[in-house]
Coordinates of C-alpha atoms in Angstrom, one line a residue:
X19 CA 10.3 -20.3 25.3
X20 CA 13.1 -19.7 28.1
X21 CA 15.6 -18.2 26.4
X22 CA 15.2 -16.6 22.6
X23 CA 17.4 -14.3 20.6
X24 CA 14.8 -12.1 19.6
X25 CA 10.9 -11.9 20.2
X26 CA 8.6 -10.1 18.1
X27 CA 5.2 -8.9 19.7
X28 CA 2.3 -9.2 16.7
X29 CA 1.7 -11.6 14.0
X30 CA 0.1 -9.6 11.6
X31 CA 1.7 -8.9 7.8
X32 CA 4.5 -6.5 9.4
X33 CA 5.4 -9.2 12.2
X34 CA 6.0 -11.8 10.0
X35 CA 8.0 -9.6 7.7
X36 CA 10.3 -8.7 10.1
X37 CA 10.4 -12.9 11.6
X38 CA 11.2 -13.3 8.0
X39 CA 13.9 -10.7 7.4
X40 CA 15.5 -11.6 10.9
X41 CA 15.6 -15.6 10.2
X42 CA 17.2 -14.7 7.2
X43 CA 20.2 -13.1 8.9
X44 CA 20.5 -15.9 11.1
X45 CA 18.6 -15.0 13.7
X46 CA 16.0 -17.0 15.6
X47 CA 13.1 -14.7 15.9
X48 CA 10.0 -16.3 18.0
X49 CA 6.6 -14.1 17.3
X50 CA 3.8 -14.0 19.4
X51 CA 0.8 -13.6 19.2
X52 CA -2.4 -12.6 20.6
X53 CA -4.9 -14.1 18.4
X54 CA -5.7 -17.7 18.0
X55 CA -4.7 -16.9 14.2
X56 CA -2.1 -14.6 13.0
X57 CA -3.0 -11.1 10.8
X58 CA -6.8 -10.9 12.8
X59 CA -6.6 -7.2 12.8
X60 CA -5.3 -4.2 10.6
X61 CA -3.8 -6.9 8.0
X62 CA -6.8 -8.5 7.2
X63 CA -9.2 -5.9 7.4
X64 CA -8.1 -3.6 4.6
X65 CA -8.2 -3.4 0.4
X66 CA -5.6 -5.7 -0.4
X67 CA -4.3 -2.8 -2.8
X68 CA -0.2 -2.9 -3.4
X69 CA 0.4 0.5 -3.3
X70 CA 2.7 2.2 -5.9
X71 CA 4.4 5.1 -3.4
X72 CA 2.9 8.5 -4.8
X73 CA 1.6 10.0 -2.1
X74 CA 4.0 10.8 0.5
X75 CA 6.5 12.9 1.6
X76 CA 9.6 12.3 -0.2
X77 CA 12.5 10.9 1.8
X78 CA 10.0 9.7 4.7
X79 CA 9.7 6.7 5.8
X80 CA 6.3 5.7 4.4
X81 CA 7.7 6.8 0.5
X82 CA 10.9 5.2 0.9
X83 CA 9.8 2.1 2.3
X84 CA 6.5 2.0 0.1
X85 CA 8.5 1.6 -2.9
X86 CA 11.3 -0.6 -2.0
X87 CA 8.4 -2.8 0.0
X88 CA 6.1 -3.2 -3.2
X89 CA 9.5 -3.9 -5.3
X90 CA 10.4 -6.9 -2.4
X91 CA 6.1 -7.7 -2.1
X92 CA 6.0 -8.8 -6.1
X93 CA 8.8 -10.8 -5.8
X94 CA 8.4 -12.4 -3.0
X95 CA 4.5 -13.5 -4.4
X96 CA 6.3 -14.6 -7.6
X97 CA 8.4 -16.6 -5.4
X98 CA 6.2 -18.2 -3.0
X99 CA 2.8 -18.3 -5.3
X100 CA 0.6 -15.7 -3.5
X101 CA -2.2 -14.2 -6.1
X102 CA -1.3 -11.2 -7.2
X103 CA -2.1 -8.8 -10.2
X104 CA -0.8 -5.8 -11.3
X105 CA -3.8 -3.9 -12.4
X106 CA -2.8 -0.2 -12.1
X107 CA -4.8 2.7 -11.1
X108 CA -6.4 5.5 -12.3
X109 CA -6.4 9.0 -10.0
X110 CA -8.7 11.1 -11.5
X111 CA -9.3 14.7 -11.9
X112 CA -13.0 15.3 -12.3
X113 CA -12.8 18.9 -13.6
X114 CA -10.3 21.1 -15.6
X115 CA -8.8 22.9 -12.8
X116 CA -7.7 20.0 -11.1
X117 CA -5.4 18.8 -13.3
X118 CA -2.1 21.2 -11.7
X119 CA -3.2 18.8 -8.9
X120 CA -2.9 15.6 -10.9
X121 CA 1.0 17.1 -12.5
X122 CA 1.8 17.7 -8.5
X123 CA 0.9 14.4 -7.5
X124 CA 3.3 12.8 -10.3
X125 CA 6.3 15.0 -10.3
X126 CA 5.9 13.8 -6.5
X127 CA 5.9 10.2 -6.7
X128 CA 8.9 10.5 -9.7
X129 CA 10.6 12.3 -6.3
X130 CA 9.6 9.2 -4.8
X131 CA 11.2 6.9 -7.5
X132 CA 8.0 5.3 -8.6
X133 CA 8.1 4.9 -12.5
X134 CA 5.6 4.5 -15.1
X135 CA 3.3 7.4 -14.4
X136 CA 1.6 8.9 -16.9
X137 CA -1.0 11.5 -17.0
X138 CA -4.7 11.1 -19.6
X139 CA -6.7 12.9 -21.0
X140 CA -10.2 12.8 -21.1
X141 CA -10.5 10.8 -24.7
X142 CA -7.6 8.6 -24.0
X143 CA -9.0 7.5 -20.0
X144 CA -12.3 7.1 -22.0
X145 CA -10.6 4.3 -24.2
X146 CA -9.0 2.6 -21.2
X147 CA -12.3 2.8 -19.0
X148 CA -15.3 3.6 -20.5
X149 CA -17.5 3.7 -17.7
X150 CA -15.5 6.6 -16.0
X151 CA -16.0 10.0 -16.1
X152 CA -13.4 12.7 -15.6
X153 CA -11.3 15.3 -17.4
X154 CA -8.2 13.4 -16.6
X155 CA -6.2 11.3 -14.5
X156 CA -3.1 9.7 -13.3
X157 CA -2.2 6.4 -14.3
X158 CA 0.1 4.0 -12.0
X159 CA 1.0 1.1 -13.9
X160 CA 3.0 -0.7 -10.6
X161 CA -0.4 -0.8 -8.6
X162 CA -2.0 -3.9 -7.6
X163 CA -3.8 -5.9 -6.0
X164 CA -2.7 -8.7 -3.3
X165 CA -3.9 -12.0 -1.9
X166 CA -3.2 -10.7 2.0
X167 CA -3.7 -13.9 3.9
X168 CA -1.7 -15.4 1.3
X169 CA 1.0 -13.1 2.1
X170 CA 1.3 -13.8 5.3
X171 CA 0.8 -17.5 5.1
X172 CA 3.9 -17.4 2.5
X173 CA 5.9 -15.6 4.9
X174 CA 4.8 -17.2 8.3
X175 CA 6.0 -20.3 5.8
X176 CA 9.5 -19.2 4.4
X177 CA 10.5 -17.9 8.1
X178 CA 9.3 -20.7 9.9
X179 CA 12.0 -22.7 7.2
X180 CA 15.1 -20.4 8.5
X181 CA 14.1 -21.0 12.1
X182 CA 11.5 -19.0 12.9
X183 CA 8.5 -20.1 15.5
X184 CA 4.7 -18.6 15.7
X185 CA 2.9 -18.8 18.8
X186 CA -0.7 -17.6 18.7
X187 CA -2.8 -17.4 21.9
X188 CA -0.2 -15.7 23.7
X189 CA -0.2 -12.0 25.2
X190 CA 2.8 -9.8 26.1
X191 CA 1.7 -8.6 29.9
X192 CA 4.9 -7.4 31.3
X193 CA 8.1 -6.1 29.6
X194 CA 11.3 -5.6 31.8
X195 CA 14.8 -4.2 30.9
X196 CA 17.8 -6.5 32.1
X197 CA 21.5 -6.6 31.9
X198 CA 21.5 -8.6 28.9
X199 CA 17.9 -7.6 27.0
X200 CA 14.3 -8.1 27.8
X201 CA 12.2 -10.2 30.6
X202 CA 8.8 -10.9 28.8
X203 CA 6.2 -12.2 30.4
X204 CA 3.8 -13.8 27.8
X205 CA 0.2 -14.9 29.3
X206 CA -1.0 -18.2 27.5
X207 CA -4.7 -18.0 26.6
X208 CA -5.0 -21.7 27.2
X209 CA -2.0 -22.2 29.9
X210 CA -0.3 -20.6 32.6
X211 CA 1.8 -17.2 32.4
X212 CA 5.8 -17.6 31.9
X213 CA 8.8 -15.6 31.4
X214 CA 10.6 -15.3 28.3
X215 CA 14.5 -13.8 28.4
X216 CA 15.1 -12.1 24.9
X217 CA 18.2 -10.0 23.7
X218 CA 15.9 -7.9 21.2
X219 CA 12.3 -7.3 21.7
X220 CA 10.3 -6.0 17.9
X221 CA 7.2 -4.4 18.9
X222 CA 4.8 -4.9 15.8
X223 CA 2.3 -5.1 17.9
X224 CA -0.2 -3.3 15.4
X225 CA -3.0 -1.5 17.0
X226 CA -2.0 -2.0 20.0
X227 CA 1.8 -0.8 19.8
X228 CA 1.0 2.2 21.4
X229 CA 0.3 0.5 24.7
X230 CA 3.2 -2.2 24.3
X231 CA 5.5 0.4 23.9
X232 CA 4.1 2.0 27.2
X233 CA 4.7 -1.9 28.7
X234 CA 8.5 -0.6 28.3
X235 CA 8.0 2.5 29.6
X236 CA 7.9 4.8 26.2
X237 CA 5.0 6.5 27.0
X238 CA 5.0 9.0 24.3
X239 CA 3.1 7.2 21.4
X240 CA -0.5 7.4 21.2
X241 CA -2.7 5.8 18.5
X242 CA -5.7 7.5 17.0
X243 CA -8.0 4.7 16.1
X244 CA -9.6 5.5 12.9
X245 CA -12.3 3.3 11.3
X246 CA -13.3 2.6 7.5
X247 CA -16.2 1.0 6.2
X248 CA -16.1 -1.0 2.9
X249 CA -19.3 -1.5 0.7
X250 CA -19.8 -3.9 -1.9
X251 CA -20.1 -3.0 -5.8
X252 CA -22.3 -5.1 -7.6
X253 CA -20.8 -7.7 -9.8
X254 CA -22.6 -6.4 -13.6
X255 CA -21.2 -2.7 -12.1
X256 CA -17.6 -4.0 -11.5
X257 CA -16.9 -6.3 -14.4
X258 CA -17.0 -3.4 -16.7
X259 CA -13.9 -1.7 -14.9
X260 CA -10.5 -2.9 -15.2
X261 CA -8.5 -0.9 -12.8
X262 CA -8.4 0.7 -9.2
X263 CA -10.1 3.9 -9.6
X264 CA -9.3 6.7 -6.9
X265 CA -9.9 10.6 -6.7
X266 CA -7.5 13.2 -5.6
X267 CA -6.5 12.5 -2.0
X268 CA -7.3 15.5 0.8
X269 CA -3.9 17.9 1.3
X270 CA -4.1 16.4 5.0
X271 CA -3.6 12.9 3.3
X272 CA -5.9 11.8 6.4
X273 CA -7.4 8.8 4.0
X274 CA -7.1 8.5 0.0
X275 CA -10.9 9.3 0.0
X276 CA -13.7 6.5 -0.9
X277 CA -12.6 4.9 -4.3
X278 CA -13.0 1.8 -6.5
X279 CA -11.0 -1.4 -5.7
X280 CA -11.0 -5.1 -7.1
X281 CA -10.8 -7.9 -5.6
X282 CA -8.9 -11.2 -7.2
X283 CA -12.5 -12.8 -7.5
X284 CA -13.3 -10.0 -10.0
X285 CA -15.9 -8.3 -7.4
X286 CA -15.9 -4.8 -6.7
X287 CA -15.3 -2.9 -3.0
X288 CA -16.1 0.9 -2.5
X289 CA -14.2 2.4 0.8
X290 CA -13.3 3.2 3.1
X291 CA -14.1 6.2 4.5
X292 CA -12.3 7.9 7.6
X293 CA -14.3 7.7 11.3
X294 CA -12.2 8.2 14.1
X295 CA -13.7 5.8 17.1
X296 CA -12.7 4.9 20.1
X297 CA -10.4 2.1 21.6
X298 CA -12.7 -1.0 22.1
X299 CA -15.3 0.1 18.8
X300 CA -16.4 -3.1 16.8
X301 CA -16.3 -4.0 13.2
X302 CA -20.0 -3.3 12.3
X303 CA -20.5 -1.4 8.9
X304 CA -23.0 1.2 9.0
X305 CA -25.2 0.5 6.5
X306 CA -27.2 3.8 6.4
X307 CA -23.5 4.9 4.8
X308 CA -24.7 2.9 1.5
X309 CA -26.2 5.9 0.1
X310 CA -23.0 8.7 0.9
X311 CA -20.7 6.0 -0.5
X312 CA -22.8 5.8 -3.8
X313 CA -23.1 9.4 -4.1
X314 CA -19.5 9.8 -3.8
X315 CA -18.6 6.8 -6.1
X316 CA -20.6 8.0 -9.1
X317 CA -18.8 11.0 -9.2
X318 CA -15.9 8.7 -10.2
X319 CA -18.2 6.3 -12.2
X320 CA -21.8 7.3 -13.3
X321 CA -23.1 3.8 -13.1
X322 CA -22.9 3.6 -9.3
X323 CA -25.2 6.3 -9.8
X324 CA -28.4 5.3 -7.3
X325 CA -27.2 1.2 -6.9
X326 CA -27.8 -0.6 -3.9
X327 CA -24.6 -0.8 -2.1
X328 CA -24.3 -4.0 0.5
X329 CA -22.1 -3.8 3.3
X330 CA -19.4 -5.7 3.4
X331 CA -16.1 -5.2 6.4
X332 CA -14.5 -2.8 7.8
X333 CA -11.1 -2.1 9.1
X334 CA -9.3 0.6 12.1
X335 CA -5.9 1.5 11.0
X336 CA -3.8 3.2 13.3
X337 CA -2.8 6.6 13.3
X338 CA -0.7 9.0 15.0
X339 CA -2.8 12.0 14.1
X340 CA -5.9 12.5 15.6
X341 CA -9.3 14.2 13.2
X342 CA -8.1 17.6 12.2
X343 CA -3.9 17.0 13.0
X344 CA -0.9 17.2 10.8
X345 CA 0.1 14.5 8.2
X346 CA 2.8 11.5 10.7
X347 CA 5.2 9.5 9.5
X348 CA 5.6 5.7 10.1
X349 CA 7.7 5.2 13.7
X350 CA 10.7 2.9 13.4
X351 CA 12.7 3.4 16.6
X352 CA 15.0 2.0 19.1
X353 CA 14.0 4.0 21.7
X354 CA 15.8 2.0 24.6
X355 CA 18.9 -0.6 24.1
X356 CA 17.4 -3.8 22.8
X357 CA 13.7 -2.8 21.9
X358 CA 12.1 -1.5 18.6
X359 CA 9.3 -0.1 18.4
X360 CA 6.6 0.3 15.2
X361 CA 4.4 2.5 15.8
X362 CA 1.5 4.4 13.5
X363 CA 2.4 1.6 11.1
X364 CA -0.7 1.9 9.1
X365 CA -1.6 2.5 4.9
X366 CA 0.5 1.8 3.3
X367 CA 2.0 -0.6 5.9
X368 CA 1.1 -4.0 4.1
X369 CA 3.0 -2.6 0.5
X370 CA 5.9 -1.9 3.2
X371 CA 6.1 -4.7 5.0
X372 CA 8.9 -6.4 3.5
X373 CA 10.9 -3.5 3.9
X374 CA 10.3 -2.7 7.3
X375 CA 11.4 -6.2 7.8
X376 CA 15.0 -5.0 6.2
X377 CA 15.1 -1.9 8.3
X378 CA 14.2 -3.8 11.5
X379 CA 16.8 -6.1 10.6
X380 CA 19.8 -4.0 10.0
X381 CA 19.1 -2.1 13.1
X382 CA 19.5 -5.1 15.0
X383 CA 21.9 -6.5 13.5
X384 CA 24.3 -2.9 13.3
X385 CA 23.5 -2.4 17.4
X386 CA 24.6 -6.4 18.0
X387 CA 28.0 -6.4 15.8
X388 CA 28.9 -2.8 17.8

């Protein structure tokens, strides 16, 4: 561990996307991690949904890489054999007057380059999905579903193969600027502390990037923890509907609101909502939330009218707004010679990760050939 050309700070999905990307330039990237497993937190703790790119801003980070990640995620599971499946999804407008809304929301993922959207009406979304009720909706053919622990086993796999390493059980504690890179000092959950020379340092750090970026001394990123709980759809309810079923987001595009995923066992999820909590909060899922989330389902599908809900996980993504702020962006910066930070790298972070991994790599490798 001496001597490394670049170390990347998190294991989760976006960590090992960028090992990957790197190794395949030639690089040899060691990754580090925390945990005594890789993708503990934010990757493991969310839908699994492959995101199509409709939502954002165009030309931002999150549209630009959403796309191009979900176009580079499909392939790379056809590839490797991760469990996939290409659903689609259903946005729905529940009355009449929200269909400008639903025309808005597809002229701006067409901005976004995401093809194949179509808008229904209410006798064709009938045919499609019979137990949902709503005047019209949205439908995104390239949405899916994704086994996530696959994912990252695939790519902890194909970059360990180009020359990549994973060590788990280890924590960044210190980060130091030298002539020639980075001095890392990496504490060993089950051995001593030791320095680590680096000429790049990739902080995908996660939740935590906020803080390992401050390690550095960029002290302007703060992460808002927010927390969503997930309940469980019984298995009768969810058999009879074939595709993700969402409702218009919020103009603040805070959280997509609670909808209808699958899972690739055929089982049924409702979630998550958006709690902001603080630093430190656990994983527990309210379950007195059971009876807000089935309200708010069976406005979307009538037969989650008055079921019994079981809780089931939740997840804390983080963001850079805090309850009540402005819409942010993903942060992909070199903000001092030889370190990138990823920061707010939340939803949809684990449709993008494959492309981050391109954007981290070109930026390394443009800086090192100039």
């Amino acid at each position: 561990m001496s001597d490394v050309d670049v170390l990347v700070i998190g294991a989760g999905v976006v960590g090992l996307a960028v090992a990957d990307a790197l190794a395949s330039e030639g690089w040899s990237p060691l990754v580090v991690e925390r945990h005594a497993r890789v993708g503990q937190e934010t990757s493991s703790r969310n839908s699994q949904v492959v995101h199509a790119g409709i939502y954002y801003p165009t030309g931002s980070l999150k549209a630009r890489l959403c796309v191009r990640g979900r176009e580079l995620l499909y392939a790379f599971c056809v590839e490797a054999g991760v469990e996939h499946r290409r659903l689609g999804k259903l946005v729905l407008a529940r009355e009449q007057e929200e269909m400008p809304q639903l025309e808005a929301l597809k002229q701006q993922g067409e901005a976004n380059g995401v093809q194949g959207l179509r808008l229904l009406h209410r006798d064709e979304l009938a045919r499609l999905e019979p137990s949902v009720e709503a005047w019209g909706a949205l439908l995104s053919v390239e949405t899916g579903i994704v086994d996530a622990h696959g994912l990252m086993k695939g790519l902890q796999a194909r970059a360990r193969g180009q020359g990549a390493e994973v060590l788990c059980e280890a924590e960044v504690r210190q980060l130091e600027p030298t002539a020639s890179g980075w001095r890392v000092e990496v504490a060993h959950l089950r051995g001593p502390q030791e320095a680590v020379t680096a000429r790049w340092v990739v902080n995908a750090a996660g939740l935590c990037a906020d803080e390992v970026a401050a390690l550095a001394g960029v002290s302007s990123y703060h992460h808002h923890y927010c927390k969503g709980d997930y309940f469980r759809v019984p298995r009768q309810v969810a058999s009879q509907i074939q595709r993700l079923i969402y409702p218009l987001p919020s103009a603040k595009l805070t959280g997509l609101g609670i909808h209808f995923t699958l899972d690739l066992a055929g089982g049924g999820l409702l979630g998550p909502d958006t709690t902001y909590v603080e630093r430190g909060s656990g994983y527990d899922v309210d379950s007195a939330k059971a009876g807000a989330f089935a309200c708010a389902a069976a406005r979307m599908i009538p037969g989650l009218r008055g079921v019994e809900l079981q809780p089931d996980f939740s997840g804390i993504r983080p963001k850079l707004q805090g309850s009540g702020e402005s819409w942010q962006d993903f942060v992909i910066a070199q903000d001092l010679p030889g370190l990138v930070n990823l920061v707010g790298i939340e939803s949809p972070g684990l449709t993008a990760a494959l492309a981050i991994g391109e954007e981290v790599a070109r930026m390394v490798g443009h800086d090192d050939s100039g």
